[in-house]
Tab-separated table of N, CA, C and O in Angstrom:
chain	number	residue	atom	x	y	z
A	1	UNK	N	-23.871	-14.683	-35.871
A	1	UNK	CA	-23.507	-14.578	-34.483
A	1	UNK	C	-24.114	-13.287	-33.929
A	1	UNK	O	-23.992	-12.239	-34.521
A	2	UNK	N	-24.725	-13.384	-32.763
A	2	UNK	CA	-25.345	-12.228	-32.128
A	2	UNK	C	-24.527	-11.884	-30.882
A	2	UNK	O	-24.242	-12.742	-30.050
A	3	UNK	N	-24.138	-10.624	-30.783
A	3	UNK	CA	-23.361	-10.164	-29.646
A	3	UNK	C	-24.261	-9.327	-28.756
A	3	UNK	O	-24.844	-8.350	-29.188
A	4	UNK	N	-24.379	-9.714	-27.525
A	4	UNK	CA	-25.232	-9.003	-26.586
A	4	UNK	C	-24.363	-8.201	-25.625
A	4	UNK	O	-23.411	-8.707	-25.050
A	5	UNK	N	-24.707	-6.924	-25.459
A	5	UNK	CA	-24.000	-6.061	-24.538
A	5	UNK	C	-24.815	-5.821	-23.286
A	5	UNK	O	-24.454	-4.990	-22.457
A	6	UNK	N	-25.879	-6.588	-23.135
A	6	UNK	CA	-26.747	-6.433	-21.977
A	6	UNK	C	-25.956	-6.691	-20.690
A	6	UNK	O	-25.329	-7.714	-20.523
A	7	UNK	N	-25.960	-5.724	-19.815
A	7	UNK	CA	-25.278	-5.882	-18.537
A	7	UNK	C	-23.813	-5.496	-18.563
A	7	UNK	O	-23.178	-5.410	-17.526
A	8	UNK	N	-23.268	-5.254	-19.747
A	8	UNK	CA	-21.851	-4.923	-19.859
A	8	UNK	C	-21.543	-3.568	-19.219
A	8	UNK	O	-20.536	-3.402	-18.544
A	9	UNK	N	-22.434	-2.614	-19.384
A	9	UNK	CA	-22.226	-1.287	-18.802
A	9	UNK	C	-22.120	-1.371	-17.280
A	9	UNK	O	-21.270	-0.736	-16.667
A	10	UNK	N	-22.972	-2.179	-16.667
A	10	UNK	CA	-22.914	-2.367	-15.212
A	10	UNK	C	-21.610	-3.000	-14.779
A	10	UNK	O	-21.029	-2.627	-13.763
A	11	UNK	N	-21.114	-3.959	-15.568
A	11	UNK	CA	-19.841	-4.605	-15.253
A	11	UNK	C	-18.678	-3.613	-15.342
A	11	UNK	O	-17.769	-3.646	-14.524
A	12	UNK	N	-18.713	-2.729	-16.331
A	12	UNK	CA	-17.651	-1.735	-16.479
A	12	UNK	C	-17.654	-0.757	-15.313
A	12	UNK	O	-16.612	-0.378	-14.809
A	13	UNK	N	-18.844	-0.344	-14.879
A	13	UNK	CA	-18.934	0.560	-13.739
A	13	UNK	C	-18.433	-0.136	-12.471
A	13	UNK	O	-17.773	0.472	-11.639
A	14	UNK	N	-18.761	-1.417	-12.330
A	14	UNK	CA	-18.317	-2.188	-11.164
A	14	UNK	C	-16.791	-2.260	-11.131
A	14	UNK	O	-16.178	-2.073	-10.084
A	15	UNK	N	-16.169	-2.510	-12.295
A	15	UNK	CA	-14.702	-2.568	-12.373
A	15	UNK	C	-14.087	-1.225	-12.025
A	15	UNK	O	-13.079	-1.157	-11.328
A	16	UNK	N	-14.699	-0.130	-12.499
A	16	UNK	CA	-14.203	1.216	-12.214
A	16	UNK	C	-14.302	1.509	-10.719
A	16	UNK	O	-13.378	2.060	-10.123
A	17	UNK	N	-15.406	1.126	-10.101
A	17	UNK	CA	-15.603	1.339	-8.666
A	17	UNK	C	-14.593	0.530	-7.863
A	17	UNK	O	-14.004	1.039	-6.904
A	18	UNK	N	-14.363	-0.698	-8.260
A	18	UNK	CA	-13.384	-1.557	-7.589
A	18	UNK	C	-11.994	-0.946	-7.668
A	18	UNK	O	-11.265	-0.915	-6.668
A	19	UNK	N	-11.637	-0.438	-8.832
A	19	UNK	CA	-10.316	0.168	-9.015
A	19	UNK	C	-10.164	1.410	-8.137
A	19	UNK	O	-9.133	1.596	-7.493
A	20	UNK	N	-11.190	2.255	-8.089
A	20	UNK	CA	-11.132	3.461	-7.261
A	20	UNK	C	-11.025	3.106	-5.781
A	20	UNK	O	-10.272	3.732	-5.034
A	21	UNK	N	-11.771	2.102	-5.348
A	21	UNK	CA	-11.717	1.665	-3.952
A	21	UNK	C	-10.333	1.131	-3.609
A	21	UNK	O	-9.785	1.443	-2.552
A	22	UNK	N	-9.753	0.352	-4.498
A	22	UNK	CA	-8.411	-0.190	-4.291
A	22	UNK	C	-7.394	0.933	-4.167
A	22	UNK	O	-6.524	0.902	-3.290
A	23	UNK	N	-7.506	1.943	-5.025
A	23	UNK	CA	-6.571	3.070	-4.974
A	23	UNK	C	-6.701	3.836	-3.660
A	23	UNK	O	-5.695	4.214	-3.056
A	24	UNK	N	-7.928	4.057	-3.201
A	24	UNK	CA	-8.144	4.770	-1.942
A	24	UNK	C	-7.595	3.973	-0.766
A	24	UNK	O	-6.960	4.524	0.132
A	25	UNK	N	-7.840	2.673	-0.771
A	25	UNK	CA	-7.362	1.809	0.304
A	25	UNK	C	-5.836	1.792	0.331
A	25	UNK	O	-5.224	1.891	1.398
A	26	UNK	N	-5.216	1.678	-0.840
A	26	UNK	CA	-3.763	1.682	-0.933
A	26	UNK	C	-3.203	2.994	-0.402
A	26	UNK	O	-2.225	3.002	0.358
A	27	UNK	N	-3.814	4.108	-0.760
A	27	UNK	CA	-3.338	5.415	-0.306
A	27	UNK	C	-3.471	5.546	1.210
A	27	UNK	O	-2.552	6.016	1.880
A	28	UNK	N	-4.600	5.103	1.757
A	28	UNK	CA	-4.793	5.179	3.205
A	28	UNK	C	-3.781	4.295	3.935
A	28	UNK	O	-3.229	4.694	4.961
A	29	UNK	N	-3.527	3.112	3.397
A	29	UNK	CA	-2.551	2.202	4.003
A	29	UNK	C	-1.167	2.842	3.998
A	29	UNK	O	-0.453	2.801	4.998
A	30	UNK	N	-0.805	3.465	2.881
A	30	UNK	CA	0.489	4.147	2.803
A	30	UNK	C	0.580	5.262	3.835
A	30	UNK	O	1.615	5.441	4.470
A	31	UNK	N	-0.490	6.018	3.997
A	31	UNK	CA	-0.489	7.114	4.971
A	31	UNK	C	-0.302	6.583	6.391
A	31	UNK	O	0.443	7.175	7.183
A	32	UNK	N	-0.963	5.470	6.702
A	32	UNK	CA	-0.823	4.869	8.036
A	32	UNK	C	0.608	4.383	8.249
A	32	UNK	O	1.212	4.612	9.303
A	33	UNK	N	1.181	3.728	7.241
A	33	UNK	CA	2.554	3.230	7.353
A	33	UNK	C	3.524	4.396	7.531
A	33	UNK	O	4.396	4.357	8.404
A	34	UNK	N	3.385	5.436	6.723
A	34	UNK	CA	4.286	6.587	6.826
A	34	UNK	C	4.194	7.251	8.198
A	34	UNK	O	5.219	7.587	8.803
A	35	UNK	N	2.977	7.427	8.696
A	35	UNK	CA	2.795	8.042	10.014
A	35	UNK	C	3.422	7.174	11.103
A	35	UNK	O	4.092	7.688	12.013
A	36	UNK	N	3.226	5.860	11.002
A	36	UNK	CA	3.788	4.944	12.000
A	36	UNK	C	5.314	4.966	11.964
A	36	UNK	O	5.971	4.969	13.007
A	37	UNK	N	5.894	5.011	10.755
A	37	UNK	CA	7.349	5.009	10.630
A	37	UNK	C	7.960	6.342	11.071
A	37	UNK	O	9.084	6.371	11.559
A	38	UNK	N	7.230	7.430	10.889
A	38	UNK	CA	7.724	8.722	11.379
A	38	UNK	C	7.788	8.721	12.904
A	38	UNK	O	8.713	9.251	13.498
A	39	UNK	N	6.793	8.094	13.511
A	39	UNK	CA	6.724	8.044	14.973
A	39	UNK	C	7.718	7.036	15.560
A	39	UNK	O	8.356	7.294	16.567
A	40	UNK	N	7.804	5.864	14.907
A	40	UNK	CA	8.687	4.785	15.391
A	40	UNK	C	9.424	4.169	14.202
A	40	UNK	O	8.963	3.172	13.628
A	41	UNK	N	10.560	4.732	13.810
A	41	UNK	CA	11.270	4.269	12.615
A	41	UNK	C	11.818	2.843	12.686
A	41	UNK	O	12.197	2.286	11.670
A	42	UNK	N	11.829	2.255	13.881
A	42	UNK	CA	12.386	0.901	14.015
A	42	UNK	C	11.317	-0.187	14.007
A	42	UNK	O	11.589	-1.327	14.374
A	43	UNK	N	10.112	0.128	13.559
A	43	UNK	CA	9.032	-0.868	13.511
A	43	UNK	C	9.381	-2.003	12.542
A	43	UNK	O	10.001	-1.774	11.509
A	44	UNK	N	8.939	-3.194	12.892
A	44	UNK	CA	9.130	-4.362	12.027
A	44	UNK	C	7.932	-4.506	11.095
A	44	UNK	O	6.888	-3.880	11.295
A	45	UNK	N	8.084	-5.360	10.087
A	45	UNK	CA	6.967	-5.639	9.179
A	45	UNK	C	5.773	-6.208	9.945
A	45	UNK	O	4.627	-5.872	9.655
A	46	UNK	N	6.045	-7.066	10.915
A	46	UNK	CA	4.971	-7.664	11.727
A	46	UNK	C	4.222	-6.578	12.494
A	46	UNK	O	2.986	-6.564	12.528
A	47	UNK	N	4.961	-5.665	13.101
A	47	UNK	CA	4.322	-4.585	13.853
A	47	UNK	C	3.514	-3.672	12.928
A	47	UNK	O	2.397	-3.263	13.266
A	48	UNK	N	4.064	-3.380	11.744
A	48	UNK	CA	3.325	-2.562	10.771
A	48	UNK	C	2.054	-3.273	10.310
A	48	UNK	O	1.008	-2.647	10.155
A	49	UNK	N	2.154	-4.588	10.107
A	49	UNK	CA	0.986	-5.371	9.689
A	49	UNK	C	-0.109	-5.302	10.755
A	49	UNK	O	-1.293	-5.139	10.433
A	50	UNK	N	0.287	-5.407	12.012
A	50	UNK	CA	-0.684	-5.316	13.116
A	50	UNK	C	-1.328	-3.934	13.171
A	50	UNK	O	-2.535	-3.808	13.365
A	51	UNK	N	-0.530	-2.892	12.984
A	51	UNK	CA	-1.045	-1.529	13.017
A	51	UNK	C	-2.023	-1.280	11.871
A	51	UNK	O	-3.085	-0.685	12.064
A	52	UNK	N	-1.665	-1.750	10.683
A	52	UNK	CA	-2.473	-1.493	9.482
A	52	UNK	C	-3.635	-2.474	9.312
A	52	UNK	O	-4.561	-2.202	8.547
A	53	UNK	N	-3.532	-3.609	9.971
A	53	UNK	CA	-4.582	-4.613	9.816
A	53	UNK	C	-4.515	-5.356	8.495
A	53	UNK	O	-5.531	-5.789	7.964
A	54	UNK	N	-3.299	-5.475	7.952
A	54	UNK	CA	-3.116	-6.247	6.723
A	54	UNK	C	-2.040	-7.299	6.955
A	54	UNK	O	-1.394	-7.315	8.005
A	55	UNK	N	-1.822	-8.160	5.968
A	55	UNK	CA	-0.848	-9.242	6.114
A	55	UNK	C	0.580	-8.704	6.016
A	55	UNK	O	0.812	-7.597	5.519
A	56	UNK	N	1.519	-9.512	6.452
A	56	UNK	CA	2.932	-9.153	6.329
A	56	UNK	C	3.304	-9.025	4.855
A	56	UNK	O	4.054	-8.124	4.474
A	57	UNK	N	2.764	-9.912	4.015
A	57	UNK	CA	3.016	-9.803	2.578
A	57	UNK	C	2.475	-8.484	2.024
A	57	UNK	O	3.078	-7.880	1.135
A	58	UNK	N	1.340	-8.039	2.556
A	58	UNK	CA	0.781	-6.749	2.147
A	58	UNK	C	1.707	-5.610	2.525
A	58	UNK	O	1.908	-4.662	1.758
A	59	UNK	N	2.304	-5.689	3.709
A	59	UNK	CA	3.272	-4.682	4.155
A	59	UNK	C	4.499	-4.709	3.252
A	59	UNK	O	4.998	-3.664	2.825
A	60	UNK	N	4.997	-5.908	2.956
A	60	UNK	CA	6.166	-6.018	2.080
A	60	UNK	C	5.900	-5.379	0.721
A	60	UNK	O	6.756	-4.680	0.170
A	61	UNK	N	4.692	-5.609	0.188
A	61	UNK	CA	4.307	-5.003	-1.092
A	61	UNK	C	4.299	-3.477	-0.976
A	61	UNK	O	4.851	-2.774	-1.827
A	62	UNK	N	3.672	-2.967	0.089
A	62	UNK	CA	3.579	-1.519	0.277
A	62	UNK	C	4.970	-0.896	0.456
A	62	UNK	O	5.261	0.161	-0.115
A	63	UNK	N	5.818	-1.537	1.243
A	63	UNK	CA	7.180	-1.048	1.465
A	63	UNK	C	7.934	-0.990	0.133
A	63	UNK	O	8.609	0.001	-0.174
A	64	UNK	N	7.816	-2.048	-0.660
A	64	UNK	CA	8.490	-2.093	-1.962
A	64	UNK	C	8.005	-0.942	-2.843
A	64	UNK	O	8.821	-0.255	-3.483
A	65	UNK	N	6.715	-0.715	-2.871
A	65	UNK	CA	6.156	0.368	-3.678
A	65	UNK	C	6.631	1.737	-3.177
A	65	UNK	O	7.013	2.596	-3.971
A	66	UNK	N	6.603	1.923	-1.857
A	66	UNK	CA	7.007	3.211	-1.299
A	66	UNK	C	8.498	3.474	-1.501
A	66	UNK	O	8.898	4.615	-1.726
A	67	UNK	N	9.295	2.432	-1.449
A	67	UNK	CA	10.737	2.591	-1.716
A	67	UNK	C	10.953	2.994	-3.170
A	67	UNK	O	11.756	3.887	-3.456
A	68	UNK	N	10.236	2.356	-4.092
A	68	UNK	CA	10.405	2.675	-5.513
A	68	UNK	C	9.898	4.079	-5.838
A	68	UNK	O	10.393	4.715	-6.769
A	69	UNK	N	8.942	4.583	-5.059
A	69	UNK	CA	8.435	5.944	-5.249
A	69	UNK	C	9.294	6.982	-4.527
A	69	UNK	O	9.043	8.189	-4.634
A	70	UNK	N	10.274	6.518	-3.773
A	70	UNK	CA	11.159	7.424	-3.060
A	70	UNK	C	10.532	8.034	-1.816
A	70	UNK	O	10.944	9.104	-1.370
A	71	UNK	N	9.548	7.351	-1.233
A	71	UNK	CA	8.875	7.858	-0.037
A	71	UNK	C	9.603	7.474	1.245
A	71	UNK	O	9.540	8.194	2.244
A	72	UNK	N	10.277	6.322	1.219
A	72	UNK	CA	11.002	5.835	2.395
A	72	UNK	C	12.302	5.194	1.949
A	72	UNK	O	12.462	4.836	0.776
A	73	UNK	N	13.216	5.059	2.908
A	73	UNK	CA	14.432	4.291	2.641
A	73	UNK	C	14.874	3.627	3.935
A	73	UNK	O	14.568	4.080	5.036
A	74	UNK	N	15.600	2.552	3.765
A	74	UNK	CA	16.109	1.792	4.901
A	74	UNK	C	17.519	2.270	5.208
A	74	UNK	O	18.362	2.372	4.312
A	75	UNK	N	17.770	2.572	6.468
A	75	UNK	CA	19.095	2.998	6.914
A	75	UNK	C	19.628	1.899	7.829
A	75	UNK	O	18.997	1.556	8.825
A	76	UNK	N	20.763	1.335	7.459
A	76	UNK	CA	21.347	0.267	8.261
A	76	UNK	C	20.846	-1.098	7.828
A	76	UNK	O	20.094	-1.246	6.870
A	77	UNK	N	21.260	-2.118	8.574
A	77	UNK	CA	20.914	-3.500	8.222
A	77	UNK	C	19.451	-3.830	8.528
A	77	UNK	O	18.759	-3.070	9.204
A	78	UNK	N	19.012	-4.990	8.038
A	78	UNK	CA	17.644	-5.446	8.310
A	78	UNK	C	17.387	-5.535	9.810
A	78	UNK	O	16.331	-5.146	10.287
A	79	UNK	N	18.350	-6.072	10.518
A	79	UNK	CA	18.225	-6.140	11.984
A	79	UNK	C	19.109	-5.048	12.569
A	79	UNK	O	20.307	-5.037	12.350
A	80	UNK	N	18.495	-4.150	13.302
A	80	UNK	CA	19.251	-3.064	13.924
A	80	UNK	C	19.178	-1.757	13.148
A	80	UNK	O	19.609	-0.728	13.642
A	81	UNK	N	18.620	-1.779	11.953
A	81	UNK	CA	18.475	-0.557	11.169
A	81	UNK	C	17.147	0.114	11.456
A	81	UNK	O	16.425	-0.268	12.378
A	82	UNK	N	16.823	1.126	10.677
A	82	UNK	CA	15.552	1.810	10.845
A	82	UNK	C	15.095	2.403	9.510
A	82	UNK	O	15.867	2.477	8.558
A	83	UNK	N	13.835	2.809	9.469
A	83	UNK	CA	13.250	3.417	8.286
A	83	UNK	C	13.352	4.929	8.379
A	83	UNK	O	13.221	5.500	9.447
A	84	UNK	N	13.569	5.541	7.240
A	84	UNK	CA	13.584	6.994	7.159
A	84	UNK	C	12.514	7.421	6.158
A	84	UNK	O	12.521	6.976	5.005
A	85	UNK	N	11.602	8.281	6.610
A	85	UNK	CA	10.567	8.808	5.728
A	85	UNK	C	11.152	10.009	5.011
A	85	UNK	O	11.677	10.926	5.655
A	86	UNK	N	11.089	9.995	3.702
A	86	UNK	CA	11.646	11.065	2.871
A	86	UNK	C	10.516	12.034	2.514
A	86	UNK	O	9.492	11.622	1.993
A	87	UNK	N	10.734	13.294	2.801
A	87	UNK	CA	9.685	14.304	2.520
A	87	UNK	C	9.939	14.971	1.201
A	87	UNK	O	10.966	15.169	0.735
C-alpha cells in the first residue's frame, strides 16, 4: 500500500485558515451584539439578527455562548425583560 501526502499540507493550512476566520467572525459578531445590547437592552433576537446580518438561529447560538461565558444575562421574562451586559 502506498500512502501519498501530496496536497495534504495545503489542506491543513486551509483548515487552519478557516478556523482562524471563523474565530474572528465569531468575535466580531459578539462585539456587535454586546454593543447593540448595551445601547438597547430590550432588543429581540430578530432585531439582533438584522443588526448583525446573521440568522435568528445564529443569534440564539451566540446568546447561548455569551450567557455560558458570563458576558450577558437576561433580567425578567422573555417578553418584557431585557439583557444586561456584564463587564
